[in-house]
C-alpha cells in the first residue's frame, strides 16, 4: 500500500469509528430518555415505520453509490444521469408506500409514522452521488463528521418532541432534519450539483451492477428484518417495542461496524483486488473486526439483566432475556458481514443474493414454525441459530472466490473469542466474591474487570512469539 493511501485509510477508519462510538453514546442516552417519556407501543410504532421505509430506502440507492466508488473514471454526465434516475425511483418508492398503507390494514400508529418518514427518500439520490464521490477519495472521515452532527440534531429533536408531549413526532421530524443537514453538508464538501443532463446509455454499467446489487440488498434487508416485521404484524406493537429496544442495544456493535467500518473496508478492498496480498488483507480486516466486536457482544450478554435494570424502567425488564440471544446473534452477523465486502469489491454481488435468499428461506421457515407451535420468546433463539447457519454459507461462498484456508481463519479467530469468553468466568467469580450495595456498582465492576481481562489476554497473546495476534495488530 502507498503511504498516502495508508494515511487515508487510517484517518477514515479512525474518524468513522470515533464518530460512530460518539453517535452510539448519544443515541443510547436518547433511548434512555425516550424509554421513560414514551410507551413500549411507541417504540414498536417507530421501529415498524423505520422497517417499512428502510426497505424502499435500500432500493432507491440502486447500488449506484458502490458503483461510483468502484468506477475508475466517471464524468459529470454520468453523475447527473445517475441523480435523475435515482430521483425517479425515489418518487416511485414514495407512491408505493402510500399505496401500501392505504391498501394493507395496518395499525394507525404504524401509518402515522410511515407517512412522515417516507419523505426522507427524496434526499437519497443526492446523498448517494455525493457519498460516492467522497468515498472514491477515501475521505470517509468527512462523511463521519457530518453524520455525527446530523445524528445529534435528530436526537435533540426526538427528546424535545417527546418531552413536550408530541410523542413519536419528534423522532420522525428529527429524522427528516438529519437527512436535510447531511445532504447540504455533502453538497458543500463535493461542490457537486446535478446538471440537466440525462443519457441512460452512459450509466449502462451502473445499471447492470445496480440490478444485482439491489437484488442483494432487498433480500439482505428482508433476511435481517423479517423477524421484526413478523413480530410487528403477528404479536403487535408492544412485543415489537420490547424486541426493538433489545435489538437496538444488541446491534450497537453491529451498527458501529456496518456504518463506520464497512465503508472503509469496501473502499480498501476495491483498491487492492489485484494485489498478491489481497487474501491477507481480507483476513486481517475480518480479524480486526472480530477483535473489537467479540468483547462488546459477549459483554452485552454477560451484563444484559443488570444493563436493562440500571438504565431502563421496570416495564422494560422482559427485554433483557431477548437481549442475551440477540447479542450473540449480533456477534456472528458482524463477523459474517465482513466477507461479502470483498464479493462486492471484485464485482460478485450476486453471491450476496444467494446468501441472503438461503438465509431468508431458512428464517422464514423457522418463524412459521414459531408462529404455530412456539411463542414470542422463541424468536431471538431462532435468530441466533439462523446467524450460525448464515456464517457457514458465507465461508463456503468465500472459498469459491478466493484461495483461503478457513482452518487457519478459525485458528486466528480463537484468540479474540477466547479473551471474550473469559468474561463468563469473571462474572461467576465476581458474583461469588463481592457484595454490592447497588446494581450500578455491580455493573461497573463487571465491565471494568472484563475490559482488563480482555486487554491483558490480548497483550499476552501479542507478546507470545509465533502467535498471529502481533501480525494483525501491527500496521
XYZ file of C-alpha atoms in Angstrom:
475
model
C 0.000 0.000 0.000
C 1.248 3.530 -0.723
C 1.899 5.860 2.195
C -0.846 8.273 1.084
C -3.497 5.547 0.822
C -2.404 4.117 4.169
C -2.896 7.507 5.796
C -6.320 7.974 4.215
C -7.464 4.521 5.310
C -6.191 5.090 8.847
C -7.750 8.558 9.084
C -11.048 7.356 7.628
C -11.208 4.340 9.930
C -10.301 6.385 12.999
C -12.853 9.096 12.289
C -15.551 6.637 11.277
C -15.094 4.619 14.451
C -14.794 7.684 16.693
C -17.873 9.329 15.228
C -19.905 6.131 15.422
C -18.883 5.471 19.025
C -19.889 9.033 19.887
C -23.122 8.708 17.916
C -23.908 5.399 19.631
C -23.359 7.015 23.028
C -25.642 9.930 22.125
C -28.272 7.572 20.706
C -28.111 5.400 23.818
C -28.633 8.407 26.092
C -31.516 9.487 23.866
C -33.022 5.992 24.054
C -32.909 6.067 27.862
C -34.859 9.319 27.962
C -37.288 8.241 25.247
C -37.909 4.948 27.071
C -39.056 6.965 30.083
C -41.088 9.501 28.091
C -42.678 7.138 25.559
C -44.588 3.894 25.921
C -43.445 0.468 24.751
C -46.003 0.620 21.941
C -44.498 3.933 20.736
C -41.145 2.201 20.319
C -42.899 -0.512 18.352
C -44.569 2.036 16.060
C -41.286 3.867 15.404
C -39.488 0.608 14.673
C -42.139 -0.644 12.260
C -42.120 2.689 10.427
C -38.337 2.591 10.067
C -38.524 -1.014 8.856
C -41.067 -0.210 6.151
C -39.339 2.917 4.836
C -35.924 1.275 5.203
C -36.896 -1.428 2.729
C -37.606 1.145 -0.002
C -34.588 3.173 1.141
C -32.311 0.235 0.322
C -33.802 0.054 -3.182
C -33.675 3.773 -4.059
C -29.864 3.904 -3.926
C -29.877 1.180 -6.616
C -26.285 0.286 -5.820
C -25.061 3.464 -7.535
C -23.023 4.570 -4.516
C -20.986 1.356 -4.696
C -20.772 1.628 -8.489
C -19.426 5.190 -8.268
C -16.773 4.086 -5.779
C -15.512 1.210 -7.931
C -15.542 3.062 -11.310
C -12.034 4.014 -12.455
C -13.193 7.149 -14.290
C -16.513 8.960 -14.122
C -17.987 12.011 -15.902
C -20.402 14.748 -14.841
C -22.877 13.462 -17.409
C -22.858 10.052 -15.747
C -23.310 11.575 -12.284
C -26.230 13.760 -13.387
C -27.863 10.843 -15.174
C -27.490 8.770 -12.006
C -29.159 11.518 -9.977
C -32.232 11.866 -12.203
C -32.552 8.110 -12.499
C -32.479 7.707 -8.701
C -34.871 10.626 -8.183
C -37.411 8.886 -10.405
C -37.036 5.686 -8.368
C -37.425 7.571 -5.060
C -40.682 9.185 -6.233
C -41.999 5.768 -7.293
C -40.980 4.447 -3.870
C -42.929 7.172 -2.060
C -46.022 6.437 -4.148
C -45.743 2.682 -3.487
C -45.515 3.184 0.278
C -48.598 5.408 0.284
C -50.472 2.770 -1.723
C -49.272 0.089 0.708
C -50.508 1.980 3.788
C -53.839 2.637 2.058
C -54.481 -0.950 0.977
C -52.955 -3.001 3.814
C -54.865 -2.860 7.151
C -52.027 -1.545 9.331
C -52.487 -0.064 12.798
C -52.982 3.707 12.778
C -49.868 4.144 14.959
C -47.763 2.499 12.246
C -49.282 4.592 9.454
C -48.740 7.934 11.251
C -45.002 7.226 11.460
C -44.605 5.825 7.945
C -46.377 8.758 6.259
C -43.743 11.197 7.562
C -40.595 9.056 7.325
C -41.282 8.227 3.682
C -40.314 11.732 2.537
C -36.754 11.078 3.640
C -36.409 9.110 0.395
C -36.263 12.396 -1.555
C -32.729 13.021 -0.248
C -31.309 9.587 -1.124
C -30.365 10.367 -4.785
C -28.242 13.399 -3.912
C -26.625 11.668 -0.932
C -25.792 8.569 -2.988
C -23.873 10.639 -5.549
C -22.032 12.858 -3.084
C -21.198 9.995 -0.706
C -19.804 8.071 -3.659
C -17.596 10.994 -4.695
C -16.238 11.416 -1.175
C -15.707 7.653 -0.778
C -13.766 7.435 -4.063
C -11.080 9.582 -2.493
C -11.195 7.609 0.789
C -12.344 10.757 2.645
C -14.757 8.755 4.766
C -13.851 10.912 7.771
C -15.758 13.760 6.081
C -18.957 11.711 5.952
C -18.431 10.585 9.543
C -18.277 14.179 10.801
C -21.474 15.214 9.038
C -23.342 12.114 10.185
C -22.269 12.755 13.768
C -23.761 16.253 13.812
C -26.809 15.108 11.852
C -27.457 12.394 14.408
C -27.106 14.934 17.204
C -29.802 17.090 15.593
C -32.119 14.070 15.253
C -31.655 13.013 18.874
C -32.181 16.518 20.270
C -35.420 16.902 18.321
C -36.561 13.414 19.400
C -36.149 14.166 23.105
C -37.590 17.670 22.789
C -40.668 16.403 20.959
C -41.286 13.604 23.472
C -40.744 15.959 26.436
C -43.257 18.465 25.049
C -45.839 15.723 24.630
C -45.648 15.252 20.863
C -44.906 11.534 21.206
C -43.202 9.962 18.206
C -43.476 13.130 16.073
C -40.228 14.486 17.490
C -38.379 11.406 16.241
C -39.864 11.328 12.745
C -39.292 15.036 12.072
C -35.827 14.785 13.595
C -35.109 12.010 11.095
C -36.036 14.312 8.195
C -33.928 17.173 9.578
C -30.939 14.833 9.808
C -31.329 13.880 6.136
C -31.546 17.537 5.099
C -28.488 18.545 7.144
C -26.234 15.732 5.856
C -27.314 16.375 2.251
C -26.430 20.075 2.483
C -23.040 19.331 4.065
C -22.125 16.719 1.441
C -23.109 19.174 -1.274
C -20.682 21.765 0.070
C -17.950 19.143 0.597
C -18.037 17.913 -3.005
C -19.149 21.070 -4.783
C -21.297 18.827 -6.941
C -24.827 19.574 -8.071
C -26.997 17.844 -10.694
C -26.968 19.250 -14.223
C -29.866 18.996 -16.639
C -28.191 16.101 -18.410
C -29.587 12.641 -18.927
C -28.222 9.900 -21.161
C -29.245 6.452 -19.992
C -26.629 4.693 -22.117
C -23.861 6.461 -20.161
C -24.749 4.533 -16.995
C -25.356 1.144 -18.584
C -22.604 -0.443 -16.477
C -24.040 1.221 -13.356
C -27.480 -0.242 -14.005
C -26.194 -3.768 -14.647
C -24.167 -3.578 -11.433
C -27.081 -1.938 -9.627
C -29.643 -4.597 -10.547
C -27.578 -7.317 -8.904
C -26.683 -5.018 -6.011
C -30.299 -4.036 -5.342
C -31.448 -7.634 -5.530
C -28.830 -8.481 -2.917
C -29.886 -5.548 -0.739
C -33.589 -6.353 -0.831
C -33.061 -9.973 0.078
C -30.456 -8.986 2.698
C -32.809 -6.429 4.203
C -35.675 -8.892 4.429
C -33.412 -11.625 5.785
C -32.214 -9.356 8.608
C -35.512 -7.574 9.312
C -38.139 -10.241 8.699
C -38.134 -11.162 12.392
C -39.144 -7.604 13.340
C -41.747 -7.453 10.559
C -43.153 -10.769 11.788
C -43.346 -9.592 15.407
C -44.935 -6.259 14.473
C -47.635 -7.873 12.338
C -48.201 -11.070 14.349
C -47.561 -10.128 18.004
C -48.308 -6.378 17.874
C -46.544 -3.117 18.657
C -45.963 -3.851 22.384
C -43.985 -7.017 21.618
C -42.176 -5.179 18.822
C -41.334 -2.363 21.247
C -39.563 -4.775 23.630
C -37.827 -6.520 20.755
C -36.815 -3.189 19.198
C -35.154 -1.988 22.408
C -33.264 -5.270 22.830
C -32.293 -5.232 19.160
C -31.069 -1.639 19.378
C -28.759 -2.460 22.291
C -27.571 -5.782 20.848
C -26.932 -4.219 17.451
C -24.883 -1.282 18.715
C -21.613 -3.092 17.828
C -23.159 -4.281 14.541
C -24.245 -0.760 13.576
C -20.817 0.539 14.508
C -19.155 -1.919 12.140
C -21.636 -1.769 9.249
C -21.895 2.027 9.118
C -18.489 3.024 10.473
C -16.155 0.308 9.178
C -17.774 -1.406 6.177
C -17.472 1.684 4.006
C -13.728 1.794 4.739
C -13.323 -1.968 4.230
C -15.174 -1.925 0.916
C -13.248 1.085 -0.383
C -9.960 -0.522 0.713
C -10.796 -3.906 -0.812
C -11.712 -2.165 -4.087
C -8.229 -0.627 -4.256
C -6.378 -3.939 -3.796
C -8.413 -6.565 -5.647
C -5.405 -7.419 -7.833
C -2.820 -7.266 -5.067
C -0.975 -10.540 -4.279
C -1.692 -9.894 -0.593
C -5.457 -9.477 -1.151
C -6.254 -12.671 0.775
C -4.211 -11.477 3.752
C -5.900 -8.051 3.664
C -9.313 -9.759 3.876
C -8.230 -11.994 6.773
C -6.755 -9.051 8.633
C -9.901 -6.954 8.212
C -12.083 -9.841 9.436
C -9.809 -10.470 12.424
C -9.689 -6.815 13.482
C -13.485 -6.561 13.271
C -13.814 -9.694 15.420
C -11.239 -8.414 17.924
C -13.356 -5.299 18.546
C -16.803 -6.888 18.333
C -16.295 -10.089 20.377
C -15.757 -8.344 23.746
C -18.597 -5.911 23.026
C -21.202 -8.538 22.098
C -20.273 -11.131 24.712
C -20.017 -8.318 27.246
C -23.603 -7.296 26.454
C -24.688 -10.911 27.012
C -22.986 -11.008 30.419
C -24.494 -7.765 31.722
C -27.887 -7.852 29.952
C -30.010 -8.207 33.128
C -28.138 -5.529 35.044
C -27.946 -3.281 31.999
C -31.700 -3.129 31.458
C -32.453 -2.801 35.193
C -29.987 0.061 35.693
C -30.756 2.171 32.636
C -34.430 1.463 31.982
C -37.632 1.264 33.974
C -39.203 -1.946 35.285
C -41.588 -2.108 32.314
C -38.616 -2.872 30.055
C -37.228 -5.811 32.099
C -38.622 -8.516 29.725
C -36.266 -7.137 27.076
C -33.206 -8.439 28.987
C -33.756 -12.098 28.065
C -34.274 -11.146 24.419
C -31.056 -9.128 24.596
C -28.978 -12.181 25.559
C -29.691 -14.138 22.394
C -29.627 -11.117 20.104
C -26.174 -10.081 21.362
C -24.753 -13.489 20.391
C -26.517 -13.310 17.027
C -25.057 -9.833 16.529
C -21.507 -11.129 17.043
C -21.938 -13.852 14.421
C -23.588 -11.428 11.996
C -20.821 -8.850 12.406
C -18.110 -11.337 11.522
C -20.121 -12.818 8.656
C -20.774 -9.332 7.241
C -17.101 -8.591 6.526
C -16.594 -11.247 3.853
C -19.316 -10.088 1.412
C -17.472 -6.760 1.177
C -14.801 -8.426 -0.925
C -17.504 -10.131 -3.012
C -18.770 -6.673 -3.985
C -15.238 -5.340 -4.457
C -14.452 -7.985 -7.096
C -17.826 -7.489 -8.783
C -19.694 -10.515 -7.420
C -22.729 -9.021 -5.627
C -24.796 -11.947 -6.939
C -23.187 -14.080 -4.236
C -24.922 -11.853 -1.719
C -28.238 -12.670 -3.353
C -27.559 -16.393 -2.975
C -26.539 -15.970 0.662
C -29.494 -13.854 1.669
C -32.014 -15.891 -0.300
C -30.983 -19.026 1.571
C -30.987 -17.059 4.832
C -34.486 -15.655 4.354
C -35.899 -19.065 3.382
C -34.452 -20.709 6.490
C -35.505 -17.900 8.847
C -38.990 -17.731 7.320
C -39.461 -21.455 7.873
C -38.352 -21.130 11.490
C -40.628 -18.134 12.104
C -43.534 -20.006 10.534
C -42.890 -22.879 12.938
C -42.661 -20.457 15.880
C -45.933 -18.824 14.838
C -47.719 -22.189 15.001
C -46.007 -24.051 17.838
C -43.870 -21.510 19.674
C -44.109 -18.105 21.301
C -42.593 -14.640 21.113
C -39.693 -15.670 23.406
C -38.522 -18.279 20.870
C -37.808 -15.738 18.127
C -34.430 -14.458 19.486
C -33.193 -18.069 19.718
C -34.290 -18.651 16.127
C -32.396 -15.542 15.017
C -29.196 -16.769 16.712
C -29.393 -20.238 15.147
C -30.019 -18.705 11.725
C -26.954 -16.454 12.108
C -24.751 -19.539 12.648
C -26.138 -21.120 9.500
C -25.534 -17.862 7.613
C -21.871 -17.798 8.654
C -21.339 -21.319 7.306
C -22.795 -20.288 3.940
C -20.526 -17.197 3.892
C -17.459 -19.389 4.393
C -18.462 -21.789 1.609
C -19.139 -18.987 -0.890
C -15.956 -17.071 0.005
C -13.834 -20.163 -0.542
C -15.170 -20.380 -4.100
C -13.914 -16.864 -4.885
C -10.528 -16.737 -3.229
C -7.867 -19.174 -2.111
C -8.104 -19.145 1.653
C -7.836 -21.678 4.476
C -10.739 -21.378 6.884
C -8.953 -23.744 9.262
C -6.313 -21.028 9.539
C -9.014 -18.342 9.828
C -10.685 -20.318 12.630
C -7.373 -20.668 14.485
C -6.697 -16.940 14.187
C -10.222 -16.138 15.417
C -9.794 -18.220 18.576
C -7.718 -15.525 20.275
C -10.296 -12.701 20.466
C -13.066 -15.259 21.105
C -11.139 -16.873 23.969
C -10.368 -13.493 25.510
C -14.054 -12.544 25.416
C -15.167 -15.973 26.712
C -13.172 -15.316 29.900
C -15.949 -12.846 30.808
C -18.152 -15.758 31.892
C -15.557 -16.887 34.439
C -15.139 -13.295 35.611
C -18.877 -12.868 36.173
C -19.084 -16.083 38.214
C -16.066 -15.089 40.302
C -17.368 -11.557 40.823
C -20.824 -12.675 41.959
C -19.401 -15.161 44.472
C -16.642 -12.920 45.814
C -18.079 -9.401 46.054
C -21.145 -7.922 47.710
C -22.608 -4.853 46.005
C -24.600 -2.042 47.563
C -26.321 -1.362 44.235
C -26.686 -2.724 40.713
C -24.721 0.251 39.411
C -21.551 -0.784 41.269
C -22.066 -4.378 40.161
C -22.325 -3.239 36.538
C -19.237 -1.028 36.778
C -17.223 -3.859 38.348
C -18.248 -6.356 35.681
C -17.472 -4.003 32.780
C -14.138 -2.718 34.112
C -12.965 -6.195 35.123
C -13.942 -7.672 31.757
C -12.085 -4.897 29.916
C -8.909 -5.511 31.943
C -9.131 -9.276 31.398
C -9.605 -8.960 27.643
C -6.835 -6.413 27.141
C -4.465 -8.456 29.319
C -5.184 -11.631 27.374
C -4.683 -9.912 24.018
C -1.475 -8.252 25.232
C -0.178 -11.632 26.419
C -1.066 -13.163 23.034
C 0.640 -10.237 21.283
C 3.867 -10.804 23.218
C 3.932 -14.566 22.647
C 6.149 -15.446 19.655
C 4.582 -17.440 16.843
C 1.004 -16.346 17.503
C -0.926 -14.438 14.781
C -2.068 -11.596 17.049
C 1.021 -9.440 16.549
C 0.965 -9.505 12.745
C -2.704 -8.484 12.649
C -2.343 -5.637 15.139
C 0.843 -4.276 13.578
C 0.446 -1.923 10.611
